[in-house]
mmCIF file of C-alpha atoms in Angstrom:
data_model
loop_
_atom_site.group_PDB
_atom_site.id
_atom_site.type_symbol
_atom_site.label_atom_id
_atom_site.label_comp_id
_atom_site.label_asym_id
_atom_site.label_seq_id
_atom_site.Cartn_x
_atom_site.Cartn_y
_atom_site.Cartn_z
ATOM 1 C CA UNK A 23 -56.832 -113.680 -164.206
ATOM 2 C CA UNK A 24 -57.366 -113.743 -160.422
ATOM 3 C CA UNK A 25 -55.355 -115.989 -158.401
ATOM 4 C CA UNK A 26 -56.104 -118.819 -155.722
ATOM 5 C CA UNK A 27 -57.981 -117.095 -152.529
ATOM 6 C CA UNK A 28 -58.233 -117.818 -148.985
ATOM 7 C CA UNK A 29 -60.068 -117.152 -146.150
ATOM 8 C CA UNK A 30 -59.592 -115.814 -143.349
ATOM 9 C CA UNK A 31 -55.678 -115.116 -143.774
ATOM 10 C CA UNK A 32 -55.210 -115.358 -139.931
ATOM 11 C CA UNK A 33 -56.946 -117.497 -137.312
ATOM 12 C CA UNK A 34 -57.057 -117.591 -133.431
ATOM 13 C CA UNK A 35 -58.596 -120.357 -131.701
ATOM 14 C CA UNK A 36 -58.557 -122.125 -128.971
ATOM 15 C CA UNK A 37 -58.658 -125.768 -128.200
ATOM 16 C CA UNK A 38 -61.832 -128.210 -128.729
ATOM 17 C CA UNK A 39 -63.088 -125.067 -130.884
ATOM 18 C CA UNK A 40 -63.720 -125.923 -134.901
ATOM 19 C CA UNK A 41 -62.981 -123.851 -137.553
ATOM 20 C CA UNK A 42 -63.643 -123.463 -141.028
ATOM 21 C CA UNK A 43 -61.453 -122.443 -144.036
ATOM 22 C CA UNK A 44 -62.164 -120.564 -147.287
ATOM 23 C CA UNK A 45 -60.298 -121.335 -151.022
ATOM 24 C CA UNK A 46 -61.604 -119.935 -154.093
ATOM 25 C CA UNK A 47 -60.007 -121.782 -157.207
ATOM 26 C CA UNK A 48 -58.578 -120.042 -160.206
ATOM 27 C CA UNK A 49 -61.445 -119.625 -162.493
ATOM 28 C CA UNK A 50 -61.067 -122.885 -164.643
ATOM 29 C CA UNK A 51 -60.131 -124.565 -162.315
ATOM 30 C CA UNK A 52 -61.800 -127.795 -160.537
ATOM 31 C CA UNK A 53 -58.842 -129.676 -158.595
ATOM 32 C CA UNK A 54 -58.259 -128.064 -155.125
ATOM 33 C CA UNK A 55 -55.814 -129.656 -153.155
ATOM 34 C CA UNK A 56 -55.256 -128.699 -149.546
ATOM 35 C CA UNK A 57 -52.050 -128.833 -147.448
ATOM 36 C CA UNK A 58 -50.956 -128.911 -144.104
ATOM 37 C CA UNK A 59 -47.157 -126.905 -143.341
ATOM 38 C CA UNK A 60 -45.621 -126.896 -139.941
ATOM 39 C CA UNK A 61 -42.310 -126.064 -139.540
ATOM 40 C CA UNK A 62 -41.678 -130.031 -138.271
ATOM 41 C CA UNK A 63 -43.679 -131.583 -140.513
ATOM 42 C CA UNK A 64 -43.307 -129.674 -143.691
ATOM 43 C CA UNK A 65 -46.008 -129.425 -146.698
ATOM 44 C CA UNK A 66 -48.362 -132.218 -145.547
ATOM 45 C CA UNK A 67 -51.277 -133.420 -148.304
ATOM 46 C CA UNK A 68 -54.632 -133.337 -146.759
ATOM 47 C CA UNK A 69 -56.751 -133.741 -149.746
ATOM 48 C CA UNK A 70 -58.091 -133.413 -153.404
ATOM 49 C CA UNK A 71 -61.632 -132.695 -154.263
ATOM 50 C CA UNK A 72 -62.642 -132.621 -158.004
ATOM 51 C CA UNK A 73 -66.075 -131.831 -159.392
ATOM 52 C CA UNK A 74 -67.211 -131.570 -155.784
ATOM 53 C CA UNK A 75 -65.953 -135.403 -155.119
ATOM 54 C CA UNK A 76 -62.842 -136.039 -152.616
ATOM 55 C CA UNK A 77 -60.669 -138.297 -155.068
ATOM 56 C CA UNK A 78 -57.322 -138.591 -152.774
ATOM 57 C CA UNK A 79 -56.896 -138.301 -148.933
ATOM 58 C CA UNK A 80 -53.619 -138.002 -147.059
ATOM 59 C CA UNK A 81 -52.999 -139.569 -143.867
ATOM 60 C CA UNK A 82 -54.702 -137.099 -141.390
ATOM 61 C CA UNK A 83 -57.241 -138.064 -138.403
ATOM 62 C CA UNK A 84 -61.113 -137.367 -138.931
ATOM 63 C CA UNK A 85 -60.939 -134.520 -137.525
ATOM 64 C CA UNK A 86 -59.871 -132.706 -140.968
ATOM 65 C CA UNK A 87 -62.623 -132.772 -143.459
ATOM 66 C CA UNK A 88 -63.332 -130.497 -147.228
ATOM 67 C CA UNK A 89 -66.157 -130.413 -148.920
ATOM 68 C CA UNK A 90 -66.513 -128.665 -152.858
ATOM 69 C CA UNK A 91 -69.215 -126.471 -153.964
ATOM 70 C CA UNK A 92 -70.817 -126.858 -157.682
ATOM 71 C CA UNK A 93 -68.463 -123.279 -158.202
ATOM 72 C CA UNK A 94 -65.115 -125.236 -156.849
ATOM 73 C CA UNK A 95 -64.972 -123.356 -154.057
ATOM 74 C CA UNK A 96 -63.848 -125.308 -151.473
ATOM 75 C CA UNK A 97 -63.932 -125.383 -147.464
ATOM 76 C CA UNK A 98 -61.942 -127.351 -145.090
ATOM 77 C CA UNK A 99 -62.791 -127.923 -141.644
ATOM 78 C CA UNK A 100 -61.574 -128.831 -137.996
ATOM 79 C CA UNK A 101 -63.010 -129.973 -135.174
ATOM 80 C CA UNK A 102 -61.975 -130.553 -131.956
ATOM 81 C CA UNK A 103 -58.859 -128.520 -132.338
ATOM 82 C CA UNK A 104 -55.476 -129.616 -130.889
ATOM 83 C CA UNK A 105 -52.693 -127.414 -130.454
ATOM 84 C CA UNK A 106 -50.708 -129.555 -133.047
ATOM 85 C CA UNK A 107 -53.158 -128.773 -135.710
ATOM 86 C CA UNK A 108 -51.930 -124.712 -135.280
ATOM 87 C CA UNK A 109 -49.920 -124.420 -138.989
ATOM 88 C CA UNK A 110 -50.399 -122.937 -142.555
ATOM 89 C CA UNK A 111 -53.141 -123.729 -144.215
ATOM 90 C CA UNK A 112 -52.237 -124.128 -148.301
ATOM 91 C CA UNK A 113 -54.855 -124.397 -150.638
ATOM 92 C CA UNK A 114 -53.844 -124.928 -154.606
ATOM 93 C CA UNK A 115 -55.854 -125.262 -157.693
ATOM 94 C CA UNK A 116 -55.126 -126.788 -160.655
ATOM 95 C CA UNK A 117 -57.020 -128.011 -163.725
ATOM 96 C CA UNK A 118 -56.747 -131.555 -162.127
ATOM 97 C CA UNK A 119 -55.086 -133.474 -164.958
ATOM 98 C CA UNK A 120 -51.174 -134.625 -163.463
ATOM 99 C CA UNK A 121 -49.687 -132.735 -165.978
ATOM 100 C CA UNK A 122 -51.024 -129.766 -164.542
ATOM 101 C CA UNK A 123 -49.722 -127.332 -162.394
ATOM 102 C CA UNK A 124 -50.976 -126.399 -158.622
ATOM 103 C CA UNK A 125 -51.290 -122.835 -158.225
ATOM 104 C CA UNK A 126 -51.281 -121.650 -154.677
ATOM 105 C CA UNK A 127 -53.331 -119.530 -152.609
ATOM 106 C CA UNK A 128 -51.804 -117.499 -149.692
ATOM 107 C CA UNK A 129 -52.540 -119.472 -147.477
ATOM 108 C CA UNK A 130 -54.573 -119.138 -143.393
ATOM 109 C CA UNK A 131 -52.382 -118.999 -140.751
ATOM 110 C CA UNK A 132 -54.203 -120.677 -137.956
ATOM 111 C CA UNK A 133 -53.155 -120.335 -134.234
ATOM 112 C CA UNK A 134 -55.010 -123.100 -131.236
ATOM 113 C CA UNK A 135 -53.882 -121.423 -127.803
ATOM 114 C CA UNK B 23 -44.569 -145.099 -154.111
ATOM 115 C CA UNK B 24 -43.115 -141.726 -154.820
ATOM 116 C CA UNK B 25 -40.599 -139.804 -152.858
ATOM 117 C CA UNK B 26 -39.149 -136.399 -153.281
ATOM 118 C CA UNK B 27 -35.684 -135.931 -151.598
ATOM 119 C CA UNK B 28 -34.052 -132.205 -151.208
ATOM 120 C CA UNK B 29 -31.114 -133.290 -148.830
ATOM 121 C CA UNK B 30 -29.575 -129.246 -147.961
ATOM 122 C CA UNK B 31 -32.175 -127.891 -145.642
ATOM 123 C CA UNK B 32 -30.512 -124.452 -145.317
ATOM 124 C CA UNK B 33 -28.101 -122.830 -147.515
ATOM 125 C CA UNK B 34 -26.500 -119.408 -147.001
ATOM 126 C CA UNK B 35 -24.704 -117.494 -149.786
ATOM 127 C CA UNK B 36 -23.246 -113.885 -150.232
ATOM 128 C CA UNK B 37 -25.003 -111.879 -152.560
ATOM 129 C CA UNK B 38 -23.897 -112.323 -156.177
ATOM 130 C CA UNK B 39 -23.214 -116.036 -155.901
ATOM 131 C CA UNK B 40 -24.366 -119.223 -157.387
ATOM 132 C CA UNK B 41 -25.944 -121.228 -155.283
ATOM 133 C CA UNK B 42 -27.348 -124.912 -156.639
ATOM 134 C CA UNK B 43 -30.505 -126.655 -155.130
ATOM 135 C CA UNK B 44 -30.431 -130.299 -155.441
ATOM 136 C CA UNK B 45 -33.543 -132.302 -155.381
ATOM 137 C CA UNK B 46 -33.259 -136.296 -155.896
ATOM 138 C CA UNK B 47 -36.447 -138.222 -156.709
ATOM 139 C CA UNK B 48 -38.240 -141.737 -156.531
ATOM 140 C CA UNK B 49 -41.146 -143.200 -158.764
ATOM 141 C CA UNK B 50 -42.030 -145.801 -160.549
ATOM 142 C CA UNK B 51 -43.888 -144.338 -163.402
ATOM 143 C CA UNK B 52 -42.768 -143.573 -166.662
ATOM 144 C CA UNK B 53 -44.642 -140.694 -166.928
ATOM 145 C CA UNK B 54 -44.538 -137.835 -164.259
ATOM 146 C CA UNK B 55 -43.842 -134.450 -163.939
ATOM 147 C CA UNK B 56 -41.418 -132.624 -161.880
ATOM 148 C CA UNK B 57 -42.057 -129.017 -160.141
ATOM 149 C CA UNK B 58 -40.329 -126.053 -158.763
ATOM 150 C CA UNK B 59 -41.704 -123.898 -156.587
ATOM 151 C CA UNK B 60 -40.679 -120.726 -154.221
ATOM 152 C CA UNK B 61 -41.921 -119.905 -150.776
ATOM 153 C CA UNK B 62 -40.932 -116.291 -149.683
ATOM 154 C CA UNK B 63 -42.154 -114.881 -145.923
ATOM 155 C CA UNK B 64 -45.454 -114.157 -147.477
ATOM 156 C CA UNK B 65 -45.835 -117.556 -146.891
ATOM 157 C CA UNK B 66 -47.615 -118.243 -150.703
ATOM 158 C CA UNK B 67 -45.691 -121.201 -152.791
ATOM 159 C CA UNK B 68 -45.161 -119.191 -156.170
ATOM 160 C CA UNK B 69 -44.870 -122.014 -158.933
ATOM 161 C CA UNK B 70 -41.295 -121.539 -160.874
ATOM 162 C CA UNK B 71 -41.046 -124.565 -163.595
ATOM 163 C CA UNK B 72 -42.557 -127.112 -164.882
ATOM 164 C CA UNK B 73 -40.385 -130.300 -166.337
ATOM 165 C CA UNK B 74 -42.246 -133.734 -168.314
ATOM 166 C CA UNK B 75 -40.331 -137.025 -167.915
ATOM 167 C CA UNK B 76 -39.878 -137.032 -171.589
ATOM 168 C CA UNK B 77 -38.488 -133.312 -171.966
ATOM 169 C CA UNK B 78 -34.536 -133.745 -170.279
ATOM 170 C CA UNK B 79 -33.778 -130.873 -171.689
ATOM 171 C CA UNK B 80 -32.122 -127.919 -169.386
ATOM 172 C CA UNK B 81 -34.020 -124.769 -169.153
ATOM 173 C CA UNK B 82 -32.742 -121.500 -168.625
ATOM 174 C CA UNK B 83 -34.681 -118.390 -167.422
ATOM 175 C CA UNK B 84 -33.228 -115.365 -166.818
ATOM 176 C CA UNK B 85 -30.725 -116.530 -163.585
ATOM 177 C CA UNK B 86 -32.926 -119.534 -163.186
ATOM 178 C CA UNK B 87 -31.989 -122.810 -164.741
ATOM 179 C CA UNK B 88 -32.890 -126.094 -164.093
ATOM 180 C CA UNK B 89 -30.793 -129.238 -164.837
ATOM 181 C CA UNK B 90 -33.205 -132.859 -165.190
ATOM 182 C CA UNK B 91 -31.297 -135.879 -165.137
ATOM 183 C CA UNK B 92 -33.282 -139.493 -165.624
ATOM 184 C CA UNK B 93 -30.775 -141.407 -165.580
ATOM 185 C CA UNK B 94 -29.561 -140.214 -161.745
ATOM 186 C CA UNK B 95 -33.552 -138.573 -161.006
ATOM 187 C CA UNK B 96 -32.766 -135.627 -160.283
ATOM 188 C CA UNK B 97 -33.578 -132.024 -161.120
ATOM 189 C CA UNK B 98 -31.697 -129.620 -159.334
ATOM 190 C CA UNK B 99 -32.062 -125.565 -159.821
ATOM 191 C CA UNK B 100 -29.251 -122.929 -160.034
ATOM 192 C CA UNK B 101 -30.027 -119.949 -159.297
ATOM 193 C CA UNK B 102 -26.429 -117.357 -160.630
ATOM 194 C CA UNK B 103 -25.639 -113.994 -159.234
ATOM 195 C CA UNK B 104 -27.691 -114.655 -156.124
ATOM 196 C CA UNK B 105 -29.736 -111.584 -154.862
ATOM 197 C CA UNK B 106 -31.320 -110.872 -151.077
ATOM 198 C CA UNK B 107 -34.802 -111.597 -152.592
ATOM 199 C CA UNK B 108 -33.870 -114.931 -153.401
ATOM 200 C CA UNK B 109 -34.002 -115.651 -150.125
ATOM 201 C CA UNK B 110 -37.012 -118.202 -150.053
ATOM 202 C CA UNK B 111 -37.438 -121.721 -149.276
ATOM 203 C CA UNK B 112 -37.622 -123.644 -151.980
ATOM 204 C CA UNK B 113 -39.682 -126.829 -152.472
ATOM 205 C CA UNK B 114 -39.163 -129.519 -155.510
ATOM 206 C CA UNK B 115 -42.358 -131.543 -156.100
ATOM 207 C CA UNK B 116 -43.213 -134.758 -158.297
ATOM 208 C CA UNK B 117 -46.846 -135.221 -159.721
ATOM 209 C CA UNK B 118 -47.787 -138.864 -160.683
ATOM 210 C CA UNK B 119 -50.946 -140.200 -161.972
ATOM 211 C CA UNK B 120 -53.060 -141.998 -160.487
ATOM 212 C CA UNK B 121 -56.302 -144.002 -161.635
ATOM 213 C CA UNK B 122 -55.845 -143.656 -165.029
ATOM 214 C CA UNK B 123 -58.934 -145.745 -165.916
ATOM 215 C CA UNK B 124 -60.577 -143.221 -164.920
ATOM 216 C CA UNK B 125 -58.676 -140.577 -166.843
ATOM 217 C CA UNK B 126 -56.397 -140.260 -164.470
ATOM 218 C CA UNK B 127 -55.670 -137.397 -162.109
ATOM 219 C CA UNK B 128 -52.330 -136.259 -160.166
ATOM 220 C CA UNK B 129 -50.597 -137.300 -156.838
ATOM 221 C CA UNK B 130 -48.354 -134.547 -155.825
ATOM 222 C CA UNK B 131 -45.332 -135.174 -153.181
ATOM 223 C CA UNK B 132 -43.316 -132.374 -152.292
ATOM 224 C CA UNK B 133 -39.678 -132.392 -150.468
ATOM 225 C CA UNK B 134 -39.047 -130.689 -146.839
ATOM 226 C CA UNK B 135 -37.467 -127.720 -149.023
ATOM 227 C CA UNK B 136 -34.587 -125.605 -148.696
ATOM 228 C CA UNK B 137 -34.273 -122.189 -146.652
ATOM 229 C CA UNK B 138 -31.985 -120.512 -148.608
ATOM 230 C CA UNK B 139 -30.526 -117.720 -147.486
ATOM 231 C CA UNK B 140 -28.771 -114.629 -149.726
ATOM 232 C CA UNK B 141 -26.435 -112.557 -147.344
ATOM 233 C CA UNK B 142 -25.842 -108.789 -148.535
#
């Protein structure tokens, strides 16, 4: 079975530029969660779409938004980019239920110079 | 609210030993579920163990084991005869429900982790 997938691994961008990320759910799967890890800041919650509907939000500006296709695929996307948003990008998939377990993608490594 | 607390945030051992990751937690529920997971250089989280509130029994994989506690909320990992590809941080995490009128669906909180660090 064919694990979580993102897209791109690695990012470059520059500031007031947006950018738009790529995860591909375990087949099953319609939870994807996405997280935010800085070496500061640690593994920060962003948020949790299910059956294309965003059902939890962390505590981040605007700025960060997800959307969920029909498939589960999901996107997340910047705008304005700030030099503090440059981190790890984790996207996990789960069959949504608590008891379940998030299953991680490699992550997008995203650099705002 | 729920809190997940892993208070070592580096460890360093010599190859060969044991080396024990604590990870206190906070909730309110009855009902939750506690997590393991592994973060080499790679940079992917790799899950390791999954733990109900109602199973306090220890678990023991290969050199893994796991030791849940209620009564102090806790569920720290051992990992014995340490090798260099250990070397990973480590995260504990706590999943909660939430809404469960509507079925209910998970909150997950994960501690800062620990770098821990196998010496050759």
């Amino acid at each position: 079975k064919a694990g979580v997938t993102q897209t791109p691994r690695y990012l470059i961008k520059t500031r007031g530029q947006q950018v738009t990320l790529s995860c591909s759910p375990i087949s099953g799967h319609r939870s994807v969660s996405w997280y935010q890890q800085t070496p500061g800041q640690g593994l920060q919650f962003l948020f949790e779409y299910f059956s294309e509907t965003q059902r939890n939000k962390g505590n981040f500006p605007g700025r960060f938004s997800g959307r969920q296709f029909s498939n589960s695929r999901s996107e997340m996307n910047v705008s304005t980019l700030e030099l503090g948003d440059s981190a790890l990008y984790l996207c996990a998939s789960s069959f949504g239920q608590p008891q379940e377990t998030q299953y991680f993608g490699p992550g997008t490594r995203l650099l705002v110079l | 609210a729920q809190k997940v607390t892993q208070a070592q945030t580096e460890i360093s051992v010599v190859e060969k030993e044991d080396v024990t990751l604590d990870c206190v937690y906070e909730t309110r529920d009855t009902t939750y579920y506690l997590f393991w997971y592994k973060q080499p250089p790679s940079g992917e989280l790799v899950f390791l163990i999954r733990r109900n509130s109602f199973d306090e029994q220890n678990e023991i994989s290969g050199r893994y084991s796991w030791n849940f506690q209620k009564s102090t909320s806790s569920f720290n990992f051992t990992i014995t005869a340490s090798q260099v590809v250990d070397s990973a941080v480590y995260f504990c995490a706590l999943s909660e429900a939430l809404g469960r009128r509507s079925g209910g669906y998970q909150k997950v909180t994960f501690g800062t982790g620990t770098k821990l660090q196998v010496i050759p």
